[in-house]
Amino acid sequence: MSPSPRPRAAAGEIDALRRLLGLRERAARPASHRAEVDRALPGEEIAPGLRLLEARAPWPALPEVVHLAASPAQPLARERLLAFDTETTGLAGGTGTRAFMIGAADWHDGALRLRQLYITCLGAEGAMLRAFADWLREDTALVSYNGRCYDAPLLATRYRLARLANPLAGLVHVDLLHAVRRRYRGLWPNCRLLTAERMLLDVLREDDLPGAEAPQAWLTYLRGGAATNLRRVADHNAQDLRSLAGLLAHLAHLEANG
């Protein structure tokens, strides 16, 4: 049986994304002058246009039961926790913004497991949403950084537009931004994730692609450009996940020790 054709993005959809991101069309150079484009992408294609990256990182010293003053009242078992973060086509939210990458981290078999889903064509969004839903259980406790205000509502919109049930609805959600603000507001210049990871985890990012450049990196690949910056987006997302795990462990230790 021949493989089913890979879904392709409609020209109108890509043009709408370009307008949303404020990008201008560039005149194409003659084929004879084009350099060979680096299109190599990491991970495994698990569905047409959907790729999965999976890795393991050293296990942060997270207690078996976690309780944060800024989280839900009940203690949370470590195996219930799933940190998540998205990379999107913009920061404005709303129906015109979509996630093209969803990363998640959990504590699994003695290590921190990092899994990242990302799409290489617009038509694969539904497959990505279904794959992420398969990672969630009824007792999953989500962990994010500003995810209550941004990532979770954005994904809820994408599930609704895809006519899929929202698997995040009703789940416990621990937003570490609130825990950081409770302890450090007024002491630090701001409580952004980059500041928190630098102050508490001694993480200094090198050659990190700023989140604001992620939409153009993805759109460049979508239109046949190089994958270089899209790979950097994946690296950025993976560091976000490691930092979420590290901040959770750090804050849980502070709570446990007063």
Coordinates of C-alpha atoms in Angstrom, one line a residue:
M1 CA 0.0 0.0 0.0
S2 CA 1.4 3.4 -0.9
P3 CA 1.9 5.8 1.9
S4 CA -0.9 8.4 2.4
P5 CA 0.1 11.8 1.0
R6 CA 1.5 14.4 3.5
P7 CA -1.0 17.2 4.2
R8 CA 0.1 20.4 2.6
A9 CA -0.6 23.9 3.8
A10 CA -2.9 25.9 1.6
A11 CA -1.3 29.0 0.0
G12 CA -4.1 31.2 1.5
E13 CA -3.4 29.9 5.1
I14 CA 0.4 30.6 4.7
D15 CA -0.3 34.0 3.3
A16 CA -2.6 34.8 6.2
L17 CA 0.1 33.7 8.7
R18 CA 2.6 35.9 6.9
R19 CA 0.3 38.9 7.3
L20 CA -0.3 38.1 10.9
L21 CA 3.5 38.1 11.5
G22 CA 4.1 41.2 9.5
L23 CA 6.4 39.4 7.0
R24 CA 7.0 40.5 3.4
E25 CA 7.3 38.3 0.4
R26 CA 10.8 38.1 -0.9
A27 CA 11.5 37.9 -4.5
A28 CA 12.7 34.4 -5.5
R29 CA 16.3 34.1 -6.8
P30 CA 16.9 32.1 -10.0
A31 CA 17.3 28.4 -9.2
S32 CA 20.9 28.4 -10.6
H33 CA 21.9 30.8 -7.8
R34 CA 20.2 29.1 -4.9
A35 CA 22.4 27.4 -2.3
E36 CA 21.4 24.0 -1.1
V37 CA 19.0 24.5 1.8
D38 CA 19.5 22.6 5.1
R39 CA 16.1 21.0 5.8
A40 CA 17.2 18.4 8.3
L41 CA 15.0 18.0 11.3
P42 CA 15.5 16.1 14.5
G43 CA 13.2 13.5 15.9
E44 CA 10.9 10.8 14.4
E45 CA 7.9 11.5 12.1
I46 CA 5.0 9.7 13.9
A47 CA 2.3 10.9 11.6
P48 CA 2.3 12.9 8.3
G49 CA 3.7 16.3 9.2
L50 CA 4.1 15.5 12.9
R51 CA 7.5 14.9 14.5
L52 CA 8.4 13.7 18.0
L53 CA 11.6 14.4 19.9
E54 CA 12.3 12.4 23.1
A55 CA 15.2 12.7 25.5
R56 CA 16.1 12.2 29.1
A57 CA 17.8 14.5 31.5
P58 CA 19.2 14.1 35.0
W59 CA 16.4 13.9 37.6
P60 CA 16.0 17.0 39.7
A61 CA 15.8 16.4 43.4
L62 CA 12.0 16.5 43.5
P63 CA 10.3 14.9 46.6
E64 CA 7.8 12.2 46.1
V65 CA 5.0 14.5 47.2
V66 CA 5.0 18.2 46.3
H67 CA 3.2 21.1 47.9
L68 CA 3.5 24.7 47.0
A69 CA 1.7 27.5 48.8
A70 CA 0.7 29.0 45.5
S71 CA -0.6 25.7 44.1
P72 CA -3.8 23.8 44.8
A73 CA -4.3 22.9 48.5
Q74 CA -3.7 19.2 48.2
P75 CA -0.2 17.7 48.0
L76 CA 0.6 16.3 44.6
A77 CA 2.4 13.0 44.0
R78 CA 5.4 13.4 41.8
E79 CA 4.2 10.9 39.2
R80 CA 1.1 13.0 38.5
L81 CA 3.1 16.1 37.5
L82 CA 3.5 17.0 33.8
A83 CA 5.4 20.3 32.9
F84 CA 4.4 21.7 29.6
D85 CA 5.2 24.6 27.3
T86 CA 4.2 25.7 23.8
E87 CA 5.9 27.5 20.9
T88 CA 3.3 29.5 18.9
T89 CA 2.8 31.8 15.9
G90 CA 2.5 34.8 18.1
L91 CA 1.9 36.2 21.6
A92 CA -1.5 37.9 21.1
G93 CA -3.5 34.7 21.5
G94 CA -7.0 34.4 20.0
T95 CA -8.1 32.2 17.2
G96 CA -5.4 33.5 14.8
T97 CA -2.6 32.1 17.0
R98 CA -1.7 28.5 16.9
A99 CA 0.8 26.3 18.6
F100 CA 3.3 24.6 16.3
M101 CA 5.2 22.9 19.1
I102 CA 4.1 21.4 22.4
G103 CA 6.8 20.2 24.9
A104 CA 6.2 18.2 28.0
A105 CA 8.4 16.9 30.8
D106 CA 7.6 14.3 33.5
W107 CA 9.5 12.1 36.0
H108 CA 9.7 8.7 34.5
D109 CA 11.9 5.6 35.2
G110 CA 14.4 7.5 37.3
A111 CA 14.9 10.5 35.0
L112 CA 13.2 13.6 33.6
R113 CA 11.6 12.6 30.3
L114 CA 11.4 15.4 27.7
R115 CA 9.0 14.9 24.8
Q116 CA 8.3 17.5 22.1
L117 CA 5.7 17.4 19.4
Y118 CA 6.0 19.8 16.4
I119 CA 4.3 20.1 13.1
T120 CA 5.9 20.7 9.7
C121 CA 2.7 21.6 7.9
L122 CA -0.5 23.2 8.9
G123 CA -2.6 20.1 8.2
A124 CA -0.8 18.2 11.0
E125 CA -2.2 20.3 13.9
G126 CA -5.0 17.9 14.7
A127 CA -2.6 15.0 14.9
M128 CA -0.4 17.0 17.3
L129 CA -3.3 17.9 19.5
R130 CA -4.5 14.2 19.7
A131 CA -0.9 13.0 20.5
F132 CA -0.6 15.5 23.3
A133 CA -4.0 14.5 24.7
D134 CA -2.7 10.9 24.9
W135 CA 0.0 12.0 27.4
L136 CA -2.6 13.3 29.9
R137 CA -4.6 11.3 32.4
E138 CA -7.6 12.3 34.6
D139 CA -5.3 12.8 37.6
T140 CA -2.5 14.6 35.7
A141 CA -1.3 17.8 37.4
L142 CA -0.1 20.4 34.9
V143 CA 3.0 22.5 35.7
S144 CA 3.7 25.6 33.6
Y145 CA 5.2 29.1 33.8
N146 CA 2.4 31.6 33.0
G147 CA 0.6 28.7 31.4
R148 CA -2.7 29.5 33.1
C149 CA -3.0 32.8 31.3
Y150 CA -1.4 31.8 28.0
D151 CA -0.6 28.2 27.0
A152 CA -3.7 26.5 28.5
P153 CA -6.2 29.0 27.0
L154 CA -4.5 28.9 23.6
L155 CA -4.6 25.1 23.5
A156 CA -8.2 25.2 24.6
T157 CA -9.0 27.3 21.6
R158 CA -7.1 25.1 19.2
Y159 CA -8.9 22.0 20.5
R160 CA -12.2 23.7 20.1
L161 CA -11.4 24.8 16.5
A162 CA -10.2 21.3 15.8
R163 CA -13.6 20.0 17.2
L164 CA -11.7 17.9 19.8
A165 CA -12.4 17.6 23.5
N166 CA -10.0 19.8 25.5
P167 CA -8.0 17.3 27.6
L168 CA -6.7 20.1 29.9
A169 CA -10.1 21.1 31.1
G170 CA -10.6 20.3 34.8
L171 CA -7.0 19.3 35.4
V172 CA -5.0 20.6 38.4
H173 CA -2.7 23.3 37.1
V174 CA 0.3 24.6 39.1
D175 CA 1.6 27.8 37.6
L176 CA 5.1 28.5 38.9
L177 CA 5.0 32.1 37.9
H178 CA 2.6 32.7 40.9
A179 CA 5.0 30.9 43.3
V180 CA 8.0 32.9 42.1
R181 CA 6.1 36.2 42.3
R182 CA 5.0 35.4 45.9
R183 CA 8.6 35.0 47.0
Y184 CA 10.6 37.4 44.7
R185 CA 8.4 40.2 43.5
G186 CA 10.1 43.4 44.5
L187 CA 13.4 41.7 45.0
W188 CA 14.1 41.0 41.3
P189 CA 13.8 43.4 38.3
N190 CA 11.1 41.0 37.0
C191 CA 9.8 37.5 37.4
R192 CA 10.2 36.3 33.8
L193 CA 11.3 32.7 33.3
L194 CA 14.8 33.8 32.1
T195 CA 15.2 35.8 35.3
A196 CA 14.0 33.0 37.6
E197 CA 16.2 30.3 36.0
R198 CA 19.3 32.6 36.2
M199 CA 18.7 33.6 39.8
L200 CA 17.6 30.2 41.2
L201 CA 19.2 27.6 38.9
D202 CA 22.3 29.5 37.6
V203 CA 21.1 28.9 34.0
L204 CA 22.6 31.2 31.5
R205 CA 21.5 30.5 28.0
E206 CA 24.0 30.7 25.2
D207 CA 23.0 31.0 21.5
D208 CA 19.4 30.8 22.6
L209 CA 16.8 31.8 19.9
P210 CA 14.5 34.4 21.5
G211 CA 10.9 33.3 21.8
A212 CA 9.8 36.2 19.6
E213 CA 11.8 34.7 16.7
A214 CA 10.1 31.3 16.9
P215 CA 7.2 32.1 14.7
Q216 CA 9.4 33.3 11.8
A217 CA 11.6 30.2 12.2
W218 CA 8.7 27.9 11.8
L219 CA 7.1 29.8 8.9
T220 CA 10.5 30.0 7.1
Y221 CA 10.7 26.2 7.2
L222 CA 7.0 25.9 6.1
R223 CA 7.8 27.9 3.0
G224 CA 10.7 25.7 2.0
G225 CA 13.5 27.5 3.9
A226 CA 16.3 26.2 6.1
A227 CA 15.5 24.2 9.3
T228 CA 18.4 25.8 11.2
N229 CA 16.3 28.2 13.4
L230 CA 13.5 25.6 13.8
R231 CA 16.1 23.3 15.4
R232 CA 17.0 26.2 17.7
V233 CA 13.3 26.6 18.6
A234 CA 13.3 23.0 19.7
D235 CA 16.4 23.6 21.8
H236 CA 14.8 26.7 23.4
N237 CA 11.7 24.7 24.2
A238 CA 13.7 21.8 25.8
Q239 CA 15.5 24.3 28.0
D240 CA 12.2 25.8 29.1
L241 CA 11.1 22.3 30.1
R242 CA 14.3 21.6 32.1
S243 CA 14.0 24.9 33.8
L244 CA 10.4 24.2 34.7
A245 CA 11.5 21.0 36.4
G246 CA 14.4 22.7 38.1
L247 CA 12.2 25.5 39.4
L248 CA 9.6 23.1 40.7
A249 CA 12.2 21.1 42.6
H250 CA 13.8 24.3 44.0
L251 CA 10.5 25.8 45.1
A252 CA 9.3 22.5 46.6
H253 CA 12.5 22.3 48.6
L254 CA 12.0 25.9 49.9
E255 CA 8.4 25.1 50.9
A256 CA 9.4 21.9 52.7
N257 CA 12.1 23.7 54.7
G258 CA 10.1 26.8 55.5

